[in-house]
Amino acid sequence: MRYVSTRGQAPHVGFIDAVLGGLAPDGGLYVPQTWPQISPAEIAGFATKSYAEVAARVIGAFAGDEIAEADLLEMCREAYGTFTHTAVVPLTQLEPGVFLAELFHGPSLAFKDVAMQILARLYDHILGREGRVQTILCATSGDTGGAAVEAFRGARNVKVVALFPEGRISEVQRRFMTTAAEANVACVAVKGSFDDCQAIVKQAFQDKALRQAVDLSGVNSINFARIAAQAVYYFTTAAALGAPGRQVSFAVPSGNFGDAFAGYVAHRMGLPIATILVATNANDILARTFETGRYARGKVHPTMSPAMDIQSASNFERLYFEGVEREATETARAFTAFADSGAIDVPPKAFAAMRALFRGAAVSEADTARTIVSTFNETGQLVDPHTAVALSALRRAPLEGPVIVMSTAHAAKFPETVAKASGVTPALPRGALDLASRPERFDRLPAEADTIKAYVRAFAEG
Ligand SMILES: *Cc1c(COP(=O)(O)O)cnc(C)c1O
């Protein structure tokens, strides 16, 4: 399987280079040259297979012959063995025709674990084979850092430095990062905002000498392996409800569009899907795009679903590329224009193609809070604010059933918000009960790029 850039000016690469490379050198995103196909009979068979087996099949379709089948299956077994539910992503029925796909049974209680757990094993495997050690540097406003630390702790060929804004993330989120005892993990509380952290990461990546010295790498959601890993649960949950004989719809709380785009990927691979509802909070760039055809950045509003407080959705470029029938020149033009002006119009034909599968809806803070209460009152289920956004969007824009709602975080990851809305404080699951008493370990640094770059270098070389 070869990978091409959405902007058409980068050499084609194999799976491993697409994974380790992150962004293509022309600024585009890698996508597979063709979409691998899974037959209806095989999809039906997924209903009785283990999650790890389906993951190995789906991810294997993208890895081709670059990762041995048996190795990949072993990595998937290890990755999904860290989840506390044997189904890995179980379905719970919420009301007639509406099901929650519980994506939060991994080590950091958020859906980012699903992709990060397998990504860490892929990295360690590939780098070990090449005799290479990479340093992953990430800035986090909450969930990504915890998922990355949980996934990469103890990896032999990867070191991780996670930067977070001191005092601006929740205690639960912080502790998922800072309580890892392994020596390959370093957490840094930066005296500044999340934007400061992100700007510093950007500067570190632009520093060629540093990048080469410590073999710097990133794990944000533009990485195609993350998308491939997320396509898996579209297959397993739909098959559990009778796919491909029965068509299902999905409602997806969205920010960077990685999760919802993975649904598109599953669809292109042969999974029948009626509609994917892209649900956003007040940061509604995606909701507006799927309703109006204009992709235009807005101001970032802080909300109670912070993992979706994003006003440009990197993975949208991949859908645009498909929408314009893989015209790389047009995609490059559009996203260069977007970077300059903050707004582009999706050509009518591409918009029609997108509307064949996608709908968008934005949800207010008041509706999110109300949905947490009403869901609890009607079902006894406490949902986290991100899941509540998708549920609320679904009430406004009902879909052809059955509908699977992506439940992207455990309610206990956002205890204050959930308690404020519902009057009930969600309990941490068994495996995380001692989180508050685990010893923490992190360094404090000023928001200065040079200081942090020196820290990364010393840590990577030490
Ligand atoms: C990251 C995240 C999302 C948004 O997913 P995207 O792939 O960025 O659209 C939604 N909910 C939670 C809890 C998340 O951590």
Tab-separated table of C-alpha atoms and ligand atoms in Angstrom:
chain	number	residue	atom	x	y	z
A	1	MET	CA	0.000	0.000	0.000
A	2	ARG	CA	1.393	3.400	-1.067
A	3	TYR	CA	0.456	6.767	0.460
A	4	VAL	CA	-0.014	10.000	-1.453
A	5	SER	CA	-0.162	13.569	-0.176
A	6	THR	CA	-3.428	15.494	-0.451
A	7	ARG	CA	-1.354	18.319	-2.013
A	8	GLY	CA	0.268	16.135	-4.655
A	9	GLN	CA	3.828	17.506	-4.400
A	10	ALA	CA	5.394	14.874	-2.137
A	11	PRO	CA	6.881	11.523	-3.133
A	12	HIS	CA	4.657	8.498	-2.530
A	13	VAL	CA	5.690	6.578	0.575
A	14	GLY	CA	4.921	3.280	2.252
A	15	PHE	CA	2.896	2.779	5.439
A	16	ILE	CA	5.869	3.059	7.806
A	17	ASP	CA	7.102	6.334	6.337
A	18	ALA	CA	3.553	7.714	6.322
A	19	VAL	CA	3.220	6.859	10.020
A	20	LEU	CA	6.600	8.117	11.206
A	21	GLY	CA	6.581	11.118	8.868
A	22	GLY	CA	3.401	12.792	10.141
A	23	LEU	CA	2.719	15.698	7.786
A	24	ALA	CA	3.849	15.172	4.150
A	25	PRO	CA	6.800	17.398	3.103
A	26	ASP	CA	4.511	19.497	0.855
A	27	GLY	CA	2.315	20.378	3.846
A	28	GLY	CA	-0.415	17.912	2.861
A	29	LEU	CA	-1.766	14.866	4.675
A	30	TYR	CA	-1.076	11.292	3.643
A	31	VAL	CA	-3.922	9.134	2.375
A	32	PRO	CA	-3.735	5.627	0.903
A	33	GLN	CA	-3.516	5.525	-2.886
A	34	THR	CA	-6.639	3.316	-2.998
A	35	TRP	CA	-9.151	2.315	-0.320
A	36	PRO	CA	-8.732	-1.346	0.633
A	37	GLN	CA	-11.985	-3.323	0.520
A	38	ILE	CA	-13.556	-5.654	3.069
A	39	SER	CA	-16.292	-7.954	1.743
A	40	PRO	CA	-19.831	-8.030	3.182
A	41	ALA	CA	-19.314	-11.629	4.347
A	42	GLU	CA	-16.178	-10.676	6.232
A	43	ILE	CA	-17.878	-7.651	7.840
A	44	ALA	CA	-20.733	-9.890	9.008
A	45	GLY	CA	-18.106	-12.229	10.496
A	46	PHE	CA	-16.642	-9.394	12.598
A	47	ALA	CA	-19.656	-9.706	14.915
A	48	THR	CA	-18.166	-12.800	16.545
A	49	LYS	CA	-14.465	-11.961	16.339
A	50	SER	CA	-12.382	-10.392	19.112
A	51	TYR	CA	-11.700	-6.661	18.865
A	52	ALA	CA	-7.966	-7.345	18.443
A	53	GLU	CA	-8.628	-9.673	15.502
A	54	VAL	CA	-10.780	-7.102	13.711
A	55	ALA	CA	-8.196	-4.398	14.452
A	56	ALA	CA	-5.406	-6.525	12.978
A	57	ARG	CA	-7.519	-7.127	9.851
A	58	VAL	CA	-8.487	-3.479	9.315
A	59	ILE	CA	-5.103	-1.924	10.206
A	60	GLY	CA	-3.369	-4.720	8.296
A	61	ALA	CA	-5.235	-3.656	5.144
A	62	PHE	CA	-3.381	-0.326	5.403
A	63	ALA	CA	-0.004	-1.676	6.517
A	64	GLY	CA	0.149	-4.144	3.601
A	65	ASP	CA	3.314	-6.211	3.697
A	66	GLU	CA	5.306	-3.713	5.774
A	67	ILE	CA	4.241	-5.288	9.081
A	68	ALA	CA	4.013	-9.076	9.395
A	69	GLU	CA	0.434	-10.256	10.035
A	70	ALA	CA	1.382	-12.240	13.142
A	71	ASP	CA	3.318	-9.295	14.626
A	72	LEU	CA	0.392	-6.948	14.044
A	73	LEU	CA	-2.056	-9.345	15.682
A	74	GLU	CA	0.248	-9.657	18.686
A	75	MET	CA	0.514	-5.850	18.955
A	76	CYS	CA	-3.280	-5.508	18.734
A	77	ARG	CA	-3.744	-8.145	21.454
A	78	GLU	CA	-1.355	-6.259	23.750
A	79	ALA	CA	-2.828	-2.835	22.920
A	80	TYR	CA	-6.432	-3.843	23.527
A	81	GLY	CA	-5.527	-6.032	26.491
A	82	THR	CA	-4.993	-2.764	28.399
A	83	PHE	CA	-8.743	-2.040	28.160
A	84	THR	CA	-10.867	-2.984	31.155
A	85	HIS	CA	-13.788	-4.373	29.102
A	86	THR	CA	-13.362	-7.596	27.109
A	87	ALA	CA	-15.421	-6.155	24.252
A	88	VAL	CA	-12.932	-3.194	24.238
A	89	VAL	CA	-15.610	-0.874	22.761
A	90	PRO	CA	-18.926	-2.221	24.155
A	91	LEU	CA	-22.334	-0.979	23.024
A	92	THR	CA	-24.926	0.096	25.593
A	93	GLN	CA	-28.500	0.770	24.635
A	94	LEU	CA	-29.690	4.193	25.690
A	95	GLU	CA	-33.178	4.308	24.202
A	96	PRO	CA	-35.025	2.512	21.398
A	97	GLY	CA	-32.719	2.570	18.381
A	98	VAL	CA	-29.939	4.574	20.076
A	99	PHE	CA	-26.743	2.976	21.324
A	100	LEU	CA	-23.598	4.325	22.956
A	101	ALA	CA	-20.253	3.010	21.702
A	102	GLU	CA	-18.211	3.219	24.899
A	103	LEU	CA	-14.783	4.285	23.721
A	104	PHE	CA	-13.502	5.096	27.224
A	105	HIS	CA	-12.446	1.780	28.734
A	106	GLY	CA	-8.752	2.389	28.027
A	107	PRO	CA	-6.079	3.478	30.524
A	108	SER	CA	-6.743	7.250	30.339
A	109	LEU	CA	-10.558	6.954	30.100
A	110	ALA	CA	-10.846	8.755	26.753
A	111	PHE	CA	-11.253	7.570	23.167
A	112	LYS	CA	-7.722	8.723	22.257
A	113	ASP	CA	-6.506	5.531	23.966
A	114	VAL	CA	-8.026	3.372	21.220
A	115	ALA	CA	-5.626	4.688	18.596
A	116	MET	CA	-2.715	5.650	20.861
A	117	GLN	CA	-2.333	2.186	22.414
A	118	ILE	CA	-1.754	0.540	19.043
A	119	LEU	CA	0.240	3.498	17.682
A	120	ALA	CA	2.751	3.193	20.551
A	121	ARG	CA	3.280	-0.491	19.804
A	122	LEU	CA	3.661	0.199	16.079
A	123	TYR	CA	6.277	2.869	16.808
A	124	ASP	CA	8.227	0.670	19.192
A	125	HIS	CA	8.126	-2.248	16.739
A	126	ILE	CA	9.172	-0.222	13.689
A	127	LEU	CA	11.882	1.760	15.506
A	128	GLY	CA	13.250	-1.376	17.178
A	129	ARG	CA	13.553	-3.004	13.752
A	130	GLU	CA	15.422	0.030	12.431
A	131	GLY	CA	17.587	0.423	15.561
A	132	ARG	CA	16.257	3.947	16.027
A	133	VAL	CA	15.101	5.874	19.115
A	134	GLN	CA	12.654	8.759	18.617
A	135	THR	CA	11.531	11.506	20.957
A	136	ILE	CA	7.857	12.392	20.895
A	137	LEU	CA	7.067	15.943	21.890
A	138	CYS	CA	3.458	16.905	22.446
A	139	ALA	CA	1.514	19.808	23.873
A	140	THR	CA	-1.741	18.894	25.516
A	141	SER	CA	-4.838	20.746	26.625
A	142	GLY	CA	-6.088	17.618	28.312
A	143	ASP	CA	-6.674	14.209	26.806
A	144	THR	CA	-3.947	13.691	24.205
A	145	GLY	CA	-1.065	13.938	26.702
A	146	GLY	CA	-2.607	11.432	29.089
A	147	ALA	CA	-3.330	8.962	26.290
A	148	ALA	CA	0.196	9.382	24.870
A	149	VAL	CA	1.894	8.923	28.248
A	150	GLU	CA	-0.250	5.895	29.080
A	151	ALA	CA	0.521	4.361	25.679
A	152	PHE	CA	4.250	5.066	25.413
A	153	ARG	CA	5.285	4.541	29.049
A	154	GLY	CA	7.905	1.820	29.130
A	155	ALA	CA	8.415	1.823	25.326
A	156	ARG	CA	12.021	0.846	24.576
A	157	ASN	CA	12.570	2.956	21.494
A	158	VAL	CA	10.528	6.047	22.231
A	159	LYS	CA	10.904	8.852	24.758
A	160	VAL	CA	7.993	11.164	25.465
A	161	VAL	CA	7.936	14.771	26.598
A	162	ALA	CA	4.435	16.117	27.342
A	163	LEU	CA	3.946	19.852	27.864
A	164	PHE	CA	0.833	21.098	29.635
A	165	PRO	CA	-0.243	24.570	30.768
A	166	GLU	CA	0.240	24.716	34.524
A	167	GLY	CA	-3.034	25.028	36.423
A	168	ARG	CA	-5.202	24.959	33.294
A	169	ILE	CA	-6.064	21.287	32.984
A	170	SER	CA	-8.156	19.237	35.391
A	171	GLU	CA	-6.497	17.265	38.185
A	172	VAL	CA	-7.696	13.970	36.694
A	173	GLN	CA	-6.229	14.895	33.323
A	174	ARG	CA	-2.936	15.981	34.896
A	175	ARG	CA	-2.582	12.841	36.989
A	176	PHE	CA	-2.951	10.551	33.959
A	177	MET	CA	0.281	12.143	32.728
A	178	THR	CA	2.256	12.836	35.842
A	179	THR	CA	1.863	9.543	37.693
A	180	ALA	CA	3.768	7.456	35.120
A	181	ALA	CA	6.913	6.226	36.893
A	182	GLU	CA	8.751	5.042	33.756
A	183	ALA	CA	12.019	6.781	32.922
A	184	ASN	CA	11.123	7.293	29.235
A	185	VAL	CA	8.394	9.790	30.164
A	186	ALA	CA	8.865	13.439	31.133
A	187	CYS	CA	6.022	15.833	31.908
A	188	VAL	CA	6.478	19.576	32.021
A	189	ALA	CA	4.116	22.100	33.581
A	190	VAL	CA	4.641	25.212	31.497
A	191	LYS	CA	3.964	28.594	33.069
A	192	GLY	CA	1.685	29.739	30.273
A	193	SER	CA	-1.359	28.806	28.196
A	194	PHE	CA	-2.014	25.835	25.917
A	195	ASP	CA	-1.297	28.130	22.955
A	196	ASP	CA	2.131	28.894	24.460
A	197	CYS	CA	2.812	25.154	24.743
A	198	GLN	CA	1.750	24.582	21.160
A	199	ALA	CA	3.862	27.458	19.872
A	200	ILE	CA	6.900	26.015	21.675
A	201	VAL	CA	6.312	22.579	20.141
A	202	LYS	CA	6.087	24.201	16.727
A	203	GLN	CA	9.387	26.038	17.283
A	204	ALA	CA	11.062	22.833	18.430
A	205	PHE	CA	9.957	21.077	15.216
A	206	GLN	CA	11.291	23.969	13.135
A	207	ASP	CA	14.711	23.668	14.804
A	208	LYS	CA	16.450	21.332	12.350
A	209	ALA	CA	19.440	20.670	14.612
A	210	LEU	CA	17.234	19.663	17.522
A	211	ARG	CA	14.935	17.651	15.295
A	212	GLN	CA	17.819	15.566	14.016
A	213	ALA	CA	19.675	15.308	17.322
A	214	VAL	CA	16.730	13.789	19.169
A	215	ASP	CA	14.811	12.312	16.135
A	216	LEU	CA	11.733	14.350	16.995
A	217	SER	CA	8.277	12.957	16.213
A	218	GLY	CA	4.638	13.868	16.859
A	219	VAL	CA	1.488	11.857	17.492
A	220	ASN	CA	-1.337	14.247	16.693
A	221	SER	CA	-4.399	13.128	14.802
A	222	ILE	CA	-3.054	13.843	11.319
A	223	ASN	CA	-1.153	10.569	11.684
A	224	PHE	CA	-2.891	8.127	9.328
A	225	ALA	CA	-2.306	5.152	11.644
A	226	ARG	CA	-4.582	6.845	14.180
A	227	ILE	CA	-7.340	7.118	11.574
A	228	ALA	CA	-6.913	3.466	10.538
A	229	ALA	CA	-7.127	2.373	14.187
A	230	GLN	CA	-10.305	4.421	14.661
A	231	ALA	CA	-12.026	2.889	11.621
A	232	VAL	CA	-11.987	-0.421	13.528
A	233	TYR	CA	-14.757	0.415	16.011
A	234	TYR	CA	-17.088	1.564	13.228
A	235	PHE	CA	-16.860	-1.985	11.893
A	236	THR	CA	-17.173	-3.783	15.249
A	237	THR	CA	-20.114	-1.728	16.524
A	238	ALA	CA	-22.018	-1.768	13.216
A	239	ALA	CA	-21.462	-5.534	12.847
A	240	ALA	CA	-22.791	-6.059	16.373
A	241	LEU	CA	-26.044	-4.380	15.239
A	242	GLY	CA	-26.387	-6.454	12.088
A	243	ALA	CA	-24.177	-4.790	9.454
A	244	PRO	CA	-23.796	-5.092	6.579
A	245	GLY	CA	-27.353	-6.496	6.296
A	246	ARG	CA	-28.610	-3.505	8.226
A	247	GLN	CA	-27.510	0.078	7.647
A	248	VAL	CA	-26.586	2.125	10.717
A	249	SER	CA	-25.901	5.824	11.387
A	250	PHE	CA	-23.342	7.425	13.700
A	251	ALA	CA	-23.312	10.609	15.800
A	252	VAL	CA	-19.758	11.763	16.531
A	253	PRO	CA	-18.603	14.525	18.909
A	254	SER	CA	-15.998	16.275	16.788
A	255	GLY	CA	-13.054	18.649	16.993
A	256	ASN	CA	-10.167	17.836	14.700
A	257	PHE	CA	-12.398	15.532	12.574
A	258	GLY	CA	-10.194	12.468	13.083
A	259	ASP	CA	-12.925	10.351	14.621
A	260	ALA	CA	-15.681	11.208	12.110
A	261	PHE	CA	-13.265	10.872	9.177
A	262	ALA	CA	-12.451	7.347	10.372
A	263	GLY	CA	-16.156	6.608	9.804
A	264	TYR	CA	-15.780	7.818	6.227
A	265	VAL	CA	-12.796	5.475	5.847
A	266	ALA	CA	-14.825	2.497	7.127
A	267	HIS	CA	-17.564	3.459	4.655
A	268	ARG	CA	-15.116	3.581	1.734
A	269	MET	CA	-13.816	0.153	2.785
A	270	GLY	CA	-17.282	-1.331	2.342
A	271	LEU	CA	-19.246	-0.658	5.541
A	272	PRO	CA	-22.777	0.553	4.716
A	273	ILE	CA	-23.468	3.755	6.722
A	274	ALA	CA	-26.629	5.847	6.271
A	275	THR	CA	-25.391	9.094	7.885
A	276	ILE	CA	-22.543	10.407	10.025
A	277	LEU	CA	-23.726	13.324	12.157
A	278	VAL	CA	-20.792	15.586	13.008
A	279	ALA	CA	-21.646	17.171	16.366
A	280	THR	CA	-19.735	20.168	17.688
A	281	ASN	CA	-19.915	22.507	20.675
A	282	ALA	CA	-19.876	26.291	20.176
A	283	ASN	CA	-16.666	25.804	18.181
A	284	ASP	CA	-18.804	24.964	15.198
A	285	ILE	CA	-16.562	25.180	12.139
A	286	LEU	CA	-17.418	21.614	11.076
A	287	ALA	CA	-21.132	21.881	11.826
A	288	ARG	CA	-21.326	25.037	9.709
A	289	THR	CA	-19.326	23.481	6.887
A	290	PHE	CA	-21.610	20.470	6.527
A	291	GLU	CA	-24.678	22.700	6.593
A	292	THR	CA	-23.523	25.587	4.378
A	293	GLY	CA	-20.534	24.418	2.317
A	294	ARG	CA	-18.314	27.197	3.678
A	295	TYR	CA	-15.291	26.122	5.743
A	296	ALA	CA	-14.489	29.212	7.817
A	297	ARG	CA	-12.480	29.547	11.007
A	298	GLY	CA	-14.140	31.233	13.986
A	299	LYS	CA	-12.942	32.442	17.363
A	300	VAL	CA	-12.130	29.683	19.871
A	301	HIS	CA	-14.622	29.561	22.767
A	302	PRO	CA	-13.761	27.655	25.936
A	303	THR	CA	-16.537	25.125	26.674
A	304	MET	CA	-17.302	22.259	29.043
A	305	SER	CA	-16.218	19.831	26.278
A	306	PRO	CA	-12.639	21.155	25.970
A	307	ALA	CA	-11.292	18.396	23.703
A	308	MET	CA	-13.427	19.928	20.947
A	309	ASP	CA	-12.471	23.578	21.461
A	310	ILE	CA	-10.882	23.769	18.026
A	311	GLN	CA	-11.692	26.062	15.103
A	312	SER	CA	-9.795	24.356	12.304
A	313	ALA	CA	-10.180	20.646	11.745
A	314	SER	CA	-6.959	19.235	10.234
A	315	ASN	CA	-8.515	16.052	8.914
A	316	PHE	CA	-11.099	17.962	6.878
A	317	GLU	CA	-8.392	18.335	4.219
A	318	ARG	CA	-8.565	14.582	3.647
A	319	LEU	CA	-12.326	14.689	3.036
A	320	TYR	CA	-11.971	17.719	0.761
A	321	PHE	CA	-9.392	15.825	-1.308
A	322	GLU	CA	-11.894	12.991	-1.762
A	323	GLY	CA	-14.727	15.454	-2.430
A	324	VAL	CA	-12.854	17.062	-5.338
A	325	GLU	CA	-12.124	13.577	-6.696
A	326	ARG	CA	-8.509	13.622	-5.570
A	327	GLU	CA	-7.551	16.798	-7.429
A	328	ALA	CA	-4.354	17.524	-5.481
A	329	THR	CA	-3.738	20.888	-7.167
A	330	GLU	CA	-7.194	22.096	-6.150
A	331	THR	CA	-6.728	20.773	-2.594
A	332	ALA	CA	-3.359	22.535	-2.272
A	333	ARG	CA	-4.900	25.771	-3.572
A	334	ALA	CA	-7.840	25.556	-1.171
A	335	PHE	CA	-5.850	24.846	1.981
A	336	THR	CA	-3.165	27.408	1.210
A	337	ALA	CA	-6.022	29.904	0.825
A	338	PHE	CA	-7.548	28.688	4.095
A	339	ALA	CA	-4.246	29.197	5.922
A	340	ASP	CA	-4.082	32.752	4.542
A	341	SER	CA	-7.666	33.937	4.813
A	342	GLY	CA	-9.305	31.502	7.256
A	343	ALA	CA	-12.188	30.650	4.904
A	344	ILE	CA	-12.869	28.635	1.755
A	345	ASP	CA	-15.969	27.502	-0.137
A	346	VAL	CA	-16.385	23.809	-0.881
A	347	PRO	CA	-17.129	23.449	-4.635
A	348	PRO	CA	-20.817	22.472	-5.181
A	349	LYS	CA	-20.066	19.005	-6.564
A	350	ALA	CA	-17.744	18.185	-3.652
A	351	PHE	CA	-20.283	19.543	-1.175
A	352	ALA	CA	-23.000	17.321	-2.653
A	353	ALA	CA	-20.681	14.322	-2.304
A	354	MET	CA	-20.028	15.210	1.358
A	355	ARG	CA	-23.743	15.657	2.053
A	356	ALA	CA	-24.413	12.149	0.780
A	357	LEU	CA	-22.867	10.899	4.034
A	358	PHE	CA	-22.410	13.807	6.476
A	359	ARG	CA	-24.652	16.160	8.428
A	360	GLY	CA	-23.539	18.768	10.974
A	361	ALA	CA	-25.064	20.206	14.151
A	362	ALA	CA	-23.676	22.558	16.815
A	363	VAL	CA	-24.814	22.396	20.432
A	364	SER	CA	-24.919	25.134	23.079
A	365	GLU	CA	-23.521	24.825	26.594
A	366	ALA	CA	-27.032	24.950	28.068
A	367	ASP	CA	-28.228	22.105	25.821
A	368	THR	CA	-25.154	20.043	26.694
A	369	ALA	CA	-25.838	20.430	30.424
A	370	ARG	CA	-29.546	19.671	29.921
A	371	THR	CA	-28.679	16.521	27.989
A	372	ILE	CA	-26.459	15.266	30.830
A	373	VAL	CA	-29.410	15.677	33.243
A	374	SER	CA	-32.112	14.258	30.963
A	375	THR	CA	-29.988	11.258	29.982
A	376	PHE	CA	-29.325	10.529	33.652
A	377	ASN	CA	-32.995	10.921	34.587
A	378	GLU	CA	-34.250	8.782	31.722
A	379	THR	CA	-31.617	6.027	31.682
A	380	GLY	CA	-29.542	6.224	34.871
A	381	GLN	CA	-26.478	6.665	32.669
A	382	LEU	CA	-24.013	9.480	33.392
A	383	VAL	CA	-22.473	10.719	30.157
A	384	ASP	CA	-19.486	13.022	29.819
A	385	PRO	CA	-19.931	16.475	28.229
A	386	HIS	CA	-18.455	15.412	24.838
A	387	THR	CA	-20.873	12.505	24.559
A	388	ALA	CA	-23.681	14.844	25.632
A	389	VAL	CA	-22.888	17.124	22.687
A	390	ALA	CA	-23.456	14.229	20.267
A	391	LEU	CA	-26.651	13.130	22.035
A	392	SER	CA	-28.016	16.638	22.016
A	393	ALA	CA	-27.186	17.061	18.316
A	394	LEU	CA	-29.024	13.817	17.606
A	395	ARG	CA	-32.175	15.072	19.364
A	396	ARG	CA	-32.157	18.071	17.032
A	397	ALA	CA	-31.316	16.167	13.875
A	398	PRO	CA	-32.773	12.646	14.185
A	399	LEU	CA	-31.172	10.018	11.941
A	400	GLU	CA	-32.259	6.868	10.190
A	401	GLY	CA	-31.770	4.188	12.848
A	402	PRO	CA	-30.244	2.345	14.491
A	403	VAL	CA	-27.871	5.102	15.608
A	404	ILE	CA	-24.543	4.591	17.324
A	405	VAL	CA	-23.351	7.564	19.393
A	406	MET	CA	-19.606	7.746	19.940
A	407	SER	CA	-19.114	8.108	23.695
A	408	THR	CA	-15.616	9.556	23.746
A	409	ALA	CA	-14.822	9.999	27.443
A	410	HIS	CA	-15.737	8.516	30.805
A	411	ALA	CA	-17.904	10.868	32.867
A	412	ALA	CA	-15.354	10.650	35.717
A	413	LYS	CA	-12.815	12.409	33.533
A	414	PHE	CA	-14.933	15.576	33.928
A	415	PRO	CA	-16.311	15.147	37.471
A	416	GLU	CA	-16.959	18.834	38.233
A	417	THR	CA	-18.899	19.530	35.029
A	418	VAL	CA	-20.970	16.363	35.283
A	419	ALA	CA	-21.719	16.944	38.985
A	420	LYS	CA	-22.705	20.541	38.333
A	421	ALA	CA	-25.154	19.512	35.603
A	422	SER	CA	-26.628	16.392	37.202
A	423	GLY	CA	-26.014	16.658	40.937
A	424	VAL	CA	-24.185	13.315	40.829
A	425	THR	CA	-20.412	12.932	41.053
A	426	PRO	CA	-19.289	10.157	38.700
A	427	ALA	CA	-17.003	7.567	40.298
A	428	LEU	CA	-13.687	6.631	38.732
A	429	PRO	CA	-13.633	3.063	37.410
A	430	ARG	CA	-11.897	0.361	39.442
A	431	GLY	CA	-8.519	0.524	37.700
A	432	ALA	CA	-8.161	4.261	38.324
A	433	LEU	CA	-9.451	4.439	41.912
A	434	ASP	CA	-5.989	5.085	43.321
A	435	LEU	CA	-5.264	7.863	40.797
A	436	ALA	CA	-5.462	10.596	43.442
A	437	SER	CA	-2.924	8.861	45.700
A	438	ARG	CA	-0.326	7.876	43.075
A	439	PRO	CA	2.878	9.920	43.399
A	440	GLU	CA	3.247	12.632	40.773
A	441	ARG	CA	6.430	13.529	38.943
A	442	PHE	CA	6.838	16.558	36.701
A	443	ASP	CA	9.076	19.544	36.107
A	444	ARG	CA	8.085	23.197	35.985
A	445	LEU	CA	9.498	25.452	33.295
A	446	PRO	CA	8.844	28.969	32.029
A	447	ALA	CA	7.124	29.350	28.630
A	448	GLU	CA	10.431	29.954	26.861
A	449	ALA	CA	11.220	27.974	23.735
A	450	ASP	CA	14.987	27.890	24.323
A	451	THR	CA	14.664	26.613	27.891
A	452	ILE	CA	12.249	23.883	26.842
A	453	LYS	CA	14.278	22.888	23.798
A	454	ALA	CA	17.348	22.493	26.030
A	455	TYR	CA	15.266	20.406	28.421
A	456	VAL	CA	14.049	18.129	25.591
A	457	ARG	CA	17.605	17.677	24.353
A	458	ALA	CA	18.989	16.848	27.807
A	459	PHE	CA	16.147	14.413	28.467
A	460	ALA	CA	16.506	12.682	25.096
A	461	GLU	CA	20.265	12.362	25.409
A	462	GLY	CA	20.295	11.446	29.099
B	1	LIG	C1	-10.248	14.346	20.961
B	1	LIG	C2	-11.613	14.197	21.489
B	1	LIG	C3	-12.763	14.441	20.700
B	1	LIG	C4	-12.686	14.961	19.274
B	1	LIG	O1	-12.194	14.026	18.359
B	1	LIG	P1	-11.621	14.492	16.939
B	1	LIG	O2	-11.049	13.270	16.340
B	1	LIG	O3	-10.575	15.542	17.239
B	1	LIG	O4	-12.755	15.050	16.163
B	1	LIG	C5	-14.014	14.233	21.264
B	1	LIG	N1	-14.143	13.840	22.539
B	1	LIG	C6	-13.073	13.600	23.343
B	1	LIG	C7	-13.294	13.198	24.752
B	1	LIG	C8	-11.772	13.766	22.849
B	1	LIG	O5	-10.725	13.542	23.658
